Amino acid sequence: QHQPGFRVEYWKSCDGGEQEMRAAIRLIREVFPDADVEAECKGGGIGEVEIFARNEGDLEKIIAVPQRDLYKKYGWPASEEIRGALQRYQG
């Protein structure tokens, strides 16, 4: 079965935004273990983490969540919402 590719877009906060990006990638790989995932920082500040499916060059937004909802210190409150969106996409 073909695994879709994914793209994570995030913002660079004071600590670099990488914990949120890593959390998003971890959640993608829970649903799509062999997926190719790329990530791009969209700039400075705190915004949303957006997850896109990538299919033949086209991007389809799967979900966007507030970046703070992927902070470890808050227990990753967006985890279930992201998993649900990815499972719905999986069909």
PDB file of N, CA and C in Angstrom:
ATOM      1  N   GLN A   1       0.843  -1.195   0.000  1.00  0.00           N
ATOM      2  CA  GLN A   1       0.000   0.000   0.000  1.00  0.00           C
ATOM      3  C   GLN A   1       0.881   1.247   0.000  1.00  0.00           C
ATOM      4  N   HIS A   2       0.558   2.181  -0.869  1.00  0.00           N
ATOM      5  CA  HIS A   2       1.323   3.429  -0.981  1.00  0.00           C
ATOM      6  C   HIS A   2       1.091   4.313   0.235  1.00  0.00           C
ATOM      7  N   GLN A   3       2.170   4.792   0.819  1.00  0.00           N
ATOM      8  CA  GLN A   3       2.083   5.716   1.944  1.00  0.00           C
ATOM      9  C   GLN A   3       2.161   7.144   1.402  1.00  0.00           C
ATOM     10  N   PRO A   4       1.207   7.988   1.764  1.00  0.00           N
ATOM     11  CA  PRO A   4       1.295   9.380   1.299  1.00  0.00           C
ATOM     12  C   PRO A   4       2.439  10.104   1.981  1.00  0.00           C
ATOM     13  N   GLY A   5       2.875  11.173   1.379  1.00  0.00           N
ATOM     14  CA  GLY A   5       3.854  12.040   2.017  1.00  0.00           C
ATOM     15  C   GLY A   5       3.122  13.118   2.798  1.00  0.00           C
ATOM     16  N   PHE A   6       3.819  13.736   3.736  1.00  0.00           N
ATOM     17  CA  PHE A   6       3.220  14.781   4.552  1.00  0.00           C
ATOM     18  C   PHE A   6       4.183  15.946   4.696  1.00  0.00           C
ATOM     19  N   ARG A   7       3.634  17.103   5.007  1.00  0.00           N
ATOM     20  CA  ARG A   7       4.411  18.310   5.250  1.00  0.00           C
ATOM     21  C   ARG A   7       3.880  18.942   6.535  1.00  0.00           C
ATOM     22  N   VAL A   8       4.795  19.340   7.411  1.00  0.00           N
ATOM     23  CA  VAL A   8       4.459  20.036   8.644  1.00  0.00           C
ATOM     24  C   VAL A   8       5.010  21.448   8.531  1.00  0.00           C
ATOM     25  N   GLU A   9       4.169  22.448   8.736  1.00  0.00           N
ATOM     26  CA  GLU A   9       4.625  23.835   8.753  1.00  0.00           C
ATOM     27  C   GLU A   9       4.415  24.376  10.159  1.00  0.00           C
ATOM     28  N   TYR A  10       5.433  25.065  10.665  1.00  0.00           N
ATOM     29  CA  TYR A  10       5.394  25.556  12.041  1.00  0.00           C
ATOM     30  C   TYR A  10       6.112  26.893  12.108  1.00  0.00           C
ATOM     31  N   TRP A  11       6.011  27.547  13.243  1.00  0.00           N
ATOM     32  CA  TRP A  11       6.643  28.847  13.462  1.00  0.00           C
ATOM     33  C   TRP A  11       7.765  28.707  14.462  1.00  0.00           C
ATOM     34  N   LYS A  12       8.777  29.526  14.321  1.00  0.00           N
ATOM     35  CA  LYS A  12       9.931  29.471  15.206  1.00  0.00           C
ATOM     36  C   LYS A  12       9.656  30.323  16.441  1.00  0.00           C
ATOM     37  N   SER A  13       9.491  29.655  17.580  1.00  0.00           N
ATOM     38  CA  SER A  13       9.308  30.371  18.839  1.00  0.00           C
ATOM     39  C   SER A  13      10.676  30.550  19.496  1.00  0.00           C
ATOM     40  N   CYS A  14      10.694  31.036  20.712  1.00  0.00           N
ATOM     41  CA  CYS A  14      11.963  31.314  21.381  1.00  0.00           C
ATOM     42  C   CYS A  14      12.860  30.088  21.468  1.00  0.00           C
ATOM     43  N   ASP A  15      12.261  28.913  21.639  1.00  0.00           N
ATOM     44  CA  ASP A  15      13.079  27.706  21.744  1.00  0.00           C
ATOM     45  C   ASP A  15      13.291  27.030  20.393  1.00  0.00           C
ATOM     46  N   GLY A  16      12.856  27.669  19.330  1.00  0.00           N
ATOM     47  CA  GLY A  16      13.096  27.140  17.995  1.00  0.00           C
ATOM     48  C   GLY A  16      11.913  26.426  17.370  1.00  0.00           C
ATOM     49  N   GLY A  17      10.862  26.119  18.138  1.00  0.00           N
ATOM     50  CA  GLY A  17       9.674  25.478  17.581  1.00  0.00           C
ATOM     51  C   GLY A  17       9.835  24.012  17.258  1.00  0.00           C
ATOM     52  N   GLU A  18      11.014  23.463  17.552  1.00  0.00           N
ATOM     53  CA  GLU A  18      11.263  22.094  17.111  1.00  0.00           C
ATOM     54  C   GLU A  18      10.497  21.054  17.917  1.00  0.00           C
ATOM     55  N   GLN A  19      10.184  21.319  19.202  1.00  0.00           N
ATOM     56  CA  GLN A  19       9.425  20.309  19.954  1.00  0.00           C
ATOM     57  C   GLN A  19       8.040  20.119  19.343  1.00  0.00           C
ATOM     58  N   GLU A  20       7.430  21.189  18.872  1.00  0.00           N
ATOM     59  CA  GLU A  20       6.114  21.089  18.254  1.00  0.00           C
ATOM     60  C   GLU A  20       6.197  20.364  16.916  1.00  0.00           C
ATOM     61  N   MET A  21       7.219  20.680  16.144  1.00  0.00           N
ATOM     62  CA  MET A  21       7.421  20.020  14.861  1.00  0.00           C
ATOM     63  C   MET A  21       7.658  18.524  15.077  1.00  0.00           C
ATOM     64  N   ARG A  22       8.492  18.173  16.052  1.00  0.00           N
ATOM     65  CA  ARG A  22       8.760  16.754  16.326  1.00  0.00           C
ATOM     66  C   ARG A  22       7.490  16.032  16.793  1.00  0.00           C
ATOM     67  N   ALA A  23       6.673  16.697  17.608  1.00  0.00           N
ATOM     68  CA  ALA A  23       5.421  16.088  18.071  1.00  0.00           C
ATOM     69  C   ALA A  23       4.495  15.815  16.892  1.00  0.00           C
ATOM     70  N   ALA A  24       4.388  16.763  15.971  1.00  0.00           N
ATOM     71  CA  ALA A  24       3.528  16.576  14.798  1.00  0.00           C
ATOM     72  C   ALA A  24       4.018  15.404  13.950  1.00  0.00           C
ATOM     73  N   ILE A  25       5.316  15.314  13.740  1.00  0.00           N
ATOM     74  CA  ILE A  25       5.870  14.204  12.950  1.00  0.00           C
ATOM     75  C   ILE A  25       5.620  12.875  13.657  1.00  0.00           C
ATOM     76  N   ARG A  26       5.799  12.842  14.970  1.00  0.00           N
ATOM     77  CA  ARG A  26       5.549  11.610  15.736  1.00  0.00           C
ATOM     78  C   ARG A  26       4.092  11.159  15.556  1.00  0.00           C
ATOM     79  N   LEU A  27       3.159  12.102  15.623  1.00  0.00           N
ATOM     80  CA  LEU A  27       1.742  11.757  15.468  1.00  0.00           C
ATOM     81  C   LEU A  27       1.438  11.253  14.059  1.00  0.00           C
ATOM     82  N   ILE A  28       2.034  11.879  13.051  1.00  0.00           N
ATOM     83  CA  ILE A  28       1.853  11.400  11.666  1.00  0.00           C
ATOM     84  C   ILE A  28       2.336   9.961  11.564  1.00  0.00           C
ATOM     85  N   ARG A  29       3.495   9.675  12.137  1.00  0.00           N
ATOM     86  CA  ARG A  29       4.078   8.333  12.003  1.00  0.00           C
ATOM     87  C   ARG A  29       3.346   7.293  12.852  1.00  0.00           C
ATOM     88  N   GLU A  30       2.556   7.718  13.826  1.00  0.00           N
ATOM     89  CA  GLU A  30       1.713   6.759  14.553  1.00  0.00           C
ATOM     90  C   GLU A  30       0.630   6.203  13.627  1.00  0.00           C
ATOM     91  N   VAL A  31       0.133   7.043  12.720  1.00  0.00           N
ATOM     92  CA  VAL A  31      -0.935   6.630  11.805  1.00  0.00           C
ATOM     93  C   VAL A  31      -0.363   6.112  10.487  1.00  0.00           C
ATOM     94  N   PHE A  32       0.697   6.742  10.001  1.00  0.00           N
ATOM     95  CA  PHE A  32       1.349   6.370   8.742  1.00  0.00           C
ATOM     96  C   PHE A  32       2.831   6.085   9.032  1.00  0.00           C
ATOM     97  N   PRO A  33       3.155   4.880   9.527  1.00  0.00           N
ATOM     98  CA  PRO A  33       4.505   4.601  10.025  1.00  0.00           C
ATOM     99  C   PRO A  33       5.638   4.828   9.024  1.00  0.00           C
ATOM    100  N   ASP A  34       5.386   4.608   7.750  1.00  0.00           N
ATOM    101  CA  ASP A  34       6.455   4.717   6.757  1.00  0.00           C
ATOM    102  C   ASP A  34       6.381   5.993   5.933  1.00  0.00           C
ATOM    103  N   ALA A  35       5.586   6.948   6.381  1.00  0.00           N
ATOM    104  CA  ALA A  35       5.386   8.177   5.602  1.00  0.00           C
ATOM    105  C   ALA A  35       6.666   8.993   5.516  1.00  0.00           C
ATOM    106  N   ASP A  36       6.855   9.604   4.382  1.00  0.00           N
ATOM    107  CA  ASP A  36       7.919  10.586   4.183  1.00  0.00           C
ATOM    108  C   ASP A  36       7.372  11.926   4.668  1.00  0.00           C
ATOM    109  N   VAL A  37       8.027  12.517   5.645  1.00  0.00           N
ATOM    110  CA  VAL A  37       7.541  13.768   6.226  1.00  0.00           C
ATOM    111  C   VAL A  37       8.612  14.836   6.101  1.00  0.00           C
ATOM    112  N   GLU A  38       8.238  15.981   5.558  1.00  0.00           N
ATOM    113  CA  GLU A  38       9.136  17.132   5.509  1.00  0.00           C
ATOM    114  C   GLU A  38       8.574  18.205   6.421  1.00  0.00           C
ATOM    115  N   ALA A  39       9.439  19.085   6.891  1.00  0.00           N
ATOM    116  CA  ALA A  39       8.996  20.162   7.778  1.00  0.00           C
ATOM    117  C   ALA A  39       9.644  21.467   7.349  1.00  0.00           C
ATOM    118  N   GLU A  40       8.887  22.554   7.542  1.00  0.00           N
ATOM    119  CA  GLU A  40       9.413  23.878   7.207  1.00  0.00           C
ATOM    120  C   GLU A  40       8.959  24.874   8.256  1.00  0.00           C
ATOM    121  N   CYS A  41       9.906  25.660   8.736  1.00  0.00           N
ATOM    122  CA  CYS A  41       9.599  26.759   9.642  1.00  0.00           C
ATOM    123  C   CYS A  41       9.125  27.935   8.795  1.00  0.00           C
ATOM    124  N   LYS A  42       7.971  28.491   9.138  1.00  0.00           N
ATOM    125  CA  LYS A  42       7.368  29.557   8.333  1.00  0.00           C
ATOM    126  C   LYS A  42       7.746  30.954   8.790  1.00  0.00           C
ATOM    127  N   GLY A  43       8.518  31.080   9.863  1.00  0.00           N
ATOM    128  CA  GLY A  43       8.920  32.404  10.320  1.00  0.00           C
ATOM    129  C   GLY A  43       8.991  32.460  11.824  1.00  0.00           C
ATOM    130  N   GLY A  44       9.152  33.654  12.348  1.00  0.00           N
ATOM    131  CA  GLY A  44       9.280  33.825  13.792  1.00  0.00           C
ATOM    132  C   GLY A  44       7.940  34.035  14.463  1.00  0.00           C
ATOM    133  N   GLY A  45       7.897  33.756  15.750  1.00  0.00           N
ATOM    134  CA  GLY A  45       6.675  33.934  16.526  1.00  0.00           C
ATOM    135  C   GLY A  45       5.996  32.621  16.797  1.00  0.00           C
ATOM    136  N   ILE A  46       4.821  32.697  17.373  1.00  0.00           N
ATOM    137  CA  ILE A  46       4.054  31.492  17.677  1.00  0.00           C
ATOM    138  C   ILE A  46       2.756  31.569  16.894  1.00  0.00           C
ATOM    139  N   GLY A  47       2.468  30.543  16.160  1.00  0.00           N
ATOM    140  CA  GLY A  47       1.247  30.521  15.351  1.00  0.00           C
ATOM    141  C   GLY A  47       0.611  29.165  15.412  1.00  0.00           C
ATOM    142  N   GLU A  48       0.344  28.612  14.254  1.00  0.00           N
ATOM    143  CA  GLU A  48      -0.270  27.303  14.165  1.00  0.00           C
ATOM    144  C   GLU A  48       0.721  26.307  13.581  1.00  0.00           C
ATOM    145  N   VAL A  49       0.537  25.063  13.944  1.00  0.00           N
ATOM    146  CA  VAL A  49       1.218  23.965  13.279  1.00  0.00           C
ATOM    147  C   VAL A  49       0.202  23.406  12.289  1.00  0.00           C
ATOM    148  N   GLU A  50       0.590  23.371  11.028  1.00  0.00           N
ATOM    149  CA  GLU A  50      -0.298  22.872   9.982  1.00  0.00           C
ATOM    150  C   GLU A  50       0.274  21.578   9.419  1.00  0.00           C
ATOM    151  N   ILE A  51      -0.602  20.612   9.215  1.00  0.00           N
ATOM    152  CA  ILE A  51      -0.205  19.334   8.635  1.00  0.00           C
ATOM    153  C   ILE A  51      -0.920  19.187   7.303  1.00  0.00           C
ATOM    154  N   PHE A  52      -0.133  18.909   6.283  1.00  0.00           N
ATOM    155  CA  PHE A  52      -0.636  18.739   4.927  1.00  0.00           C
ATOM    156  C   PHE A  52      -0.298  17.342   4.428  1.00  0.00           C
ATOM    157  N   ALA A  53      -1.175  16.755   3.648  1.00  0.00           N
ATOM    158  CA  ALA A  53      -0.847  15.560   2.880  1.00  0.00           C
ATOM    159  C   ALA A  53      -0.265  16.048   1.553  1.00  0.00           C
ATOM    160  N   ARG A  54       0.743  15.360   1.082  1.00  0.00           N
ATOM    161  CA  ARG A  54       1.405  15.717  -0.173  1.00  0.00           C
ATOM    162  C   ARG A  54       1.178  14.575  -1.159  1.00  0.00           C
ATOM    163  N   ASN A  55       0.546  14.883  -2.279  1.00  0.00           N
ATOM    164  CA  ASN A  55       0.234  13.858  -3.270  1.00  0.00           C
ATOM    165  C   ASN A  55       0.567  14.404  -4.645  1.00  0.00           C
ATOM    166  N   GLU A  56       1.602  13.850  -5.253  1.00  0.00           N
ATOM    167  CA  GLU A  56       2.045  14.275  -6.581  1.00  0.00           C
ATOM    168  C   GLU A  56       2.254  15.783  -6.657  1.00  0.00           C
ATOM    169  N   GLY A  57       2.867  16.341  -5.625  1.00  0.00           N
ATOM    170  CA  GLY A  57       3.184  17.757  -5.619  1.00  0.00           C
ATOM    171  C   GLY A  57       2.110  18.659  -5.070  1.00  0.00           C
ATOM    172  N   ASP A  58       0.878  18.170  -4.979  1.00  0.00           N
ATOM    173  CA  ASP A  58      -0.216  18.969  -4.437  1.00  0.00           C
ATOM    174  C   ASP A  58      -0.277  18.805  -2.917  1.00  0.00           C
ATOM    175  N   LEU A  59      -0.615  19.888  -2.224  1.00  0.00           N
ATOM    176  CA  LEU A  59      -0.763  19.847  -0.773  1.00  0.00           C
ATOM    177  C   LEU A  59      -2.233  19.980  -0.403  1.00  0.00           C
ATOM    178  N   GLU A  60      -2.681  19.114   0.501  1.00  0.00           N
ATOM    179  CA  GLU A  60      -4.043  19.169   1.023  1.00  0.00           C
ATOM    180  C   GLU A  60      -3.947  19.330   2.538  1.00  0.00           C
ATOM    181  N   LYS A  61      -4.510  20.427   3.053  1.00  0.00           N
ATOM    182  CA  LYS A  61      -4.428  20.644   4.490  1.00  0.00           C
ATOM    183  C   LYS A  61      -5.285  19.609   5.214  1.00  0.00           C
ATOM    184  N   ILE A  62      -4.660  18.928   6.172  1.00  0.00           N
ATOM    185  CA  ILE A  62      -5.350  17.927   6.981  1.00  0.00           C
ATOM    186  C   ILE A  62      -5.882  18.575   8.249  1.00  0.00           C
ATOM    187  N   ILE A  63      -5.044  19.398   8.890  1.00  0.00           N
ATOM    188  CA  ILE A  63      -5.432  20.026  10.154  1.00  0.00           C
ATOM    189  C   ILE A  63      -4.461  21.147  10.480  1.00  0.00           C
ATOM    190  N   ALA A  64      -4.940  22.120  11.238  1.00  0.00           N
ATOM    191  CA  ALA A  64      -4.100  23.174  11.812  1.00  0.00           C
ATOM    192  C   ALA A  64      -4.491  23.294  13.279  1.00  0.00           C
ATOM    193  N   VAL A  65      -3.494  23.336  14.150  1.00  0.00           N
ATOM    194  CA  VAL A  65      -3.748  23.474  15.588  1.00  0.00           C
ATOM    195  C   VAL A  65      -2.841  24.567  16.140  1.00  0.00           C
ATOM    196  N   PRO A  66      -3.253  25.216  17.214  1.00  0.00           N
ATOM    197  CA  PRO A  66      -2.358  26.196  17.839  1.00  0.00           C
ATOM    198  C   PRO A  66      -1.057  25.520  18.253  1.00  0.00           C
ATOM    199  N   GLN A  67       0.037  26.177  17.970  1.00  0.00           N
ATOM    200  CA  GLN A  67       1.342  25.589  18.249  1.00  0.00           C
ATOM    201  C   GLN A  67       1.482  25.201  19.723  1.00  0.00           C
ATOM    202  N   ARG A  68       0.933  26.021  20.628  1.00  0.00           N
ATOM    203  CA  ARG A  68       1.054  25.724  22.062  1.00  0.00           C
ATOM    204  C   ARG A  68       0.388  24.405  22.430  1.00  0.00           C
ATOM    205  N   ASP A  69      -0.565  23.934  21.589  1.00  0.00           N
ATOM    206  CA  ASP A  69      -1.249  22.673  21.882  1.00  0.00           C
ATOM    207  C   ASP A  69      -0.394  21.457  21.555  1.00  0.00           C
ATOM    208  N   LEU A  70       0.842  21.695  21.105  1.00  0.00           N
ATOM    209  CA  LEU A  70       1.801  20.605  20.915  1.00  0.00           C
ATOM    210  C   LEU A  70       3.004  20.772  21.839  1.00  0.00           C
ATOM    211  N   TYR A  71       2.849  21.565  22.893  1.00  0.00           N
ATOM    212  CA  TYR A  71       3.914  21.721  23.879  1.00  0.00           C
ATOM    213  C   TYR A  71       3.918  20.522  24.821  1.00  0.00           C
ATOM    214  N   LYS A  72       5.087  19.982  25.060  1.00  0.00           N
ATOM    215  CA  LYS A  72       5.227  18.879  25.999  1.00  0.00           C
ATOM    216  C   LYS A  72       4.735  19.271  27.390  1.00  0.00           C
ATOM    217  N   LYS A  73       5.045  20.502  27.821  1.00  0.00           N
ATOM    218  CA  LYS A  73       4.698  20.915  29.185  1.00  0.00           C
ATOM    219  C   LYS A  73       3.193  20.952  29.421  1.00  0.00           C
ATOM    220  N   TYR A  74       2.399  21.032  28.349  1.00  0.00           N
ATOM    221  CA  TYR A  74       0.940  20.993  28.476  1.00  0.00           C
ATOM    222  C   TYR A  74       0.368  19.608  28.183  1.00  0.00           C
ATOM    223  N   GLY A  75       1.246  18.654  27.886  1.00  0.00           N
ATOM    224  CA  GLY A  75       0.789  17.283  27.622  1.00  0.00           C
ATOM    225  C   GLY A  75       0.249  17.050  26.216  1.00  0.00           C
ATOM    226  N   TRP A  76       0.676  17.877  25.254  1.00  0.00           N
ATOM    227  CA  TRP A  76       0.270  17.734  23.849  1.00  0.00           C
ATOM    228  C   TRP A  76      -1.243  17.643  23.692  1.00  0.00           C
ATOM    229  N   PRO A  77      -2.008  18.657  24.117  1.00  0.00           N
ATOM    230  CA  PRO A  77      -3.468  18.555  24.081  1.00  0.00           C
ATOM    231  C   PRO A  77      -4.072  18.347  22.690  1.00  0.00           C
ATOM    232  N   ALA A  78      -3.351  18.665  21.635  1.00  0.00           N
ATOM    233  CA  ALA A  78      -3.896  18.492  20.279  1.00  0.00           C
ATOM    234  C   ALA A  78      -3.704  17.080  19.734  1.00  0.00           C
ATOM    235  N   SER A  79      -3.066  16.205  20.500  1.00  0.00           N
ATOM    236  CA  SER A  79      -2.727  14.873  19.984  1.00  0.00           C
ATOM    237  C   SER A  79      -3.932  14.112  19.447  1.00  0.00           C
ATOM    238  N   GLU A  80      -5.005  14.028  20.228  1.00  0.00           N
ATOM    239  CA  GLU A  80      -6.177  13.255  19.792  1.00  0.00           C
ATOM    240  C   GLU A  80      -6.833  13.877  18.567  1.00  0.00           C
ATOM    241  N   GLU A  81      -6.894  15.204  18.540  1.00  0.00           N
ATOM    242  CA  GLU A  81      -7.482  15.893  17.389  1.00  0.00           C
ATOM    243  C   GLU A  81      -6.674  15.614  16.120  1.00  0.00           C
ATOM    244  N   ILE A  82      -5.355  15.635  16.237  1.00  0.00           N
ATOM    245  CA  ILE A  82      -4.493  15.368  15.079  1.00  0.00           C
ATOM    246  C   ILE A  82      -4.628  13.914  14.642  1.00  0.00           C
ATOM    247  N   ARG A  83      -4.561  12.982  15.603  1.00  0.00           N
ATOM    248  CA  ARG A  83      -4.719  11.568  15.251  1.00  0.00           C
ATOM    249  C   ARG A  83      -6.046  11.333  14.532  1.00  0.00           C
ATOM    250  N   GLY A  84      -7.123  11.937  15.049  1.00  0.00           N
ATOM    251  CA  GLY A  84      -8.436  11.776  14.428  1.00  0.00           C
ATOM    252  C   GLY A  84      -8.466  12.298  13.005  1.00  0.00           C
ATOM    253  N   ALA A  85      -7.880  13.465  12.781  1.00  0.00           N
ATOM    254  CA  ALA A  85      -7.845  14.043  11.427  1.00  0.00           C
ATOM    255  C   ALA A  85      -7.046  13.151  10.482  1.00  0.00           C
ATOM    256  N   LEU A  86      -5.941  12.619  10.946  1.00  0.00           N
ATOM    257  CA  LEU A  86      -5.116  11.743  10.105  1.00  0.00           C
ATOM    258  C   LEU A  86      -5.832  10.419   9.815  1.00  0.00           C
ATOM    259  N   GLN A  87      -6.548   9.894  10.804  1.00  0.00           N
ATOM    260  CA  GLN A  87      -7.292   8.653  10.584  1.00  0.00           C
ATOM    261  C   GLN A  87      -8.439   8.869   9.612  1.00  0.00           C
ATOM    262  N   ARG A  88      -9.108  10.019   9.693  1.00  0.00           N
ATOM    263  CA  ARG A  88     -10.170  10.334   8.720  1.00  0.00           C
ATOM    264  C   ARG A  88      -9.577  10.445   7.312  1.00  0.00           C
ATOM    265  N   TYR A  89      -8.399  11.071   7.205  1.00  0.00           N
ATOM    266  CA  TYR A  89      -7.751  11.180   5.900  1.00  0.00           C
ATOM    267  C   TYR A  89      -7.392   9.798   5.373  1.00  0.00           C
ATOM    268  N   GLN A  90      -6.944   8.937   6.272  1.00  0.00           N
ATOM    269  CA  GLN A  90      -6.546   7.573   5.891  1.00  0.00           C
ATOM    270  C   GLN A  90      -7.726   6.817   5.308  1.00  0.00           C
ATOM    271  N   GLY A  91      -8.920   7.141   5.796  1.00  0.00           N
ATOM    272  CA  GLY A  91     -10.142   6.571   5.252  1.00  0.00           C
ATOM    273  C   GLY A  91     -10.415   5.200   5.782  1.00  0.00           C
TER     274      GLY A  91
END
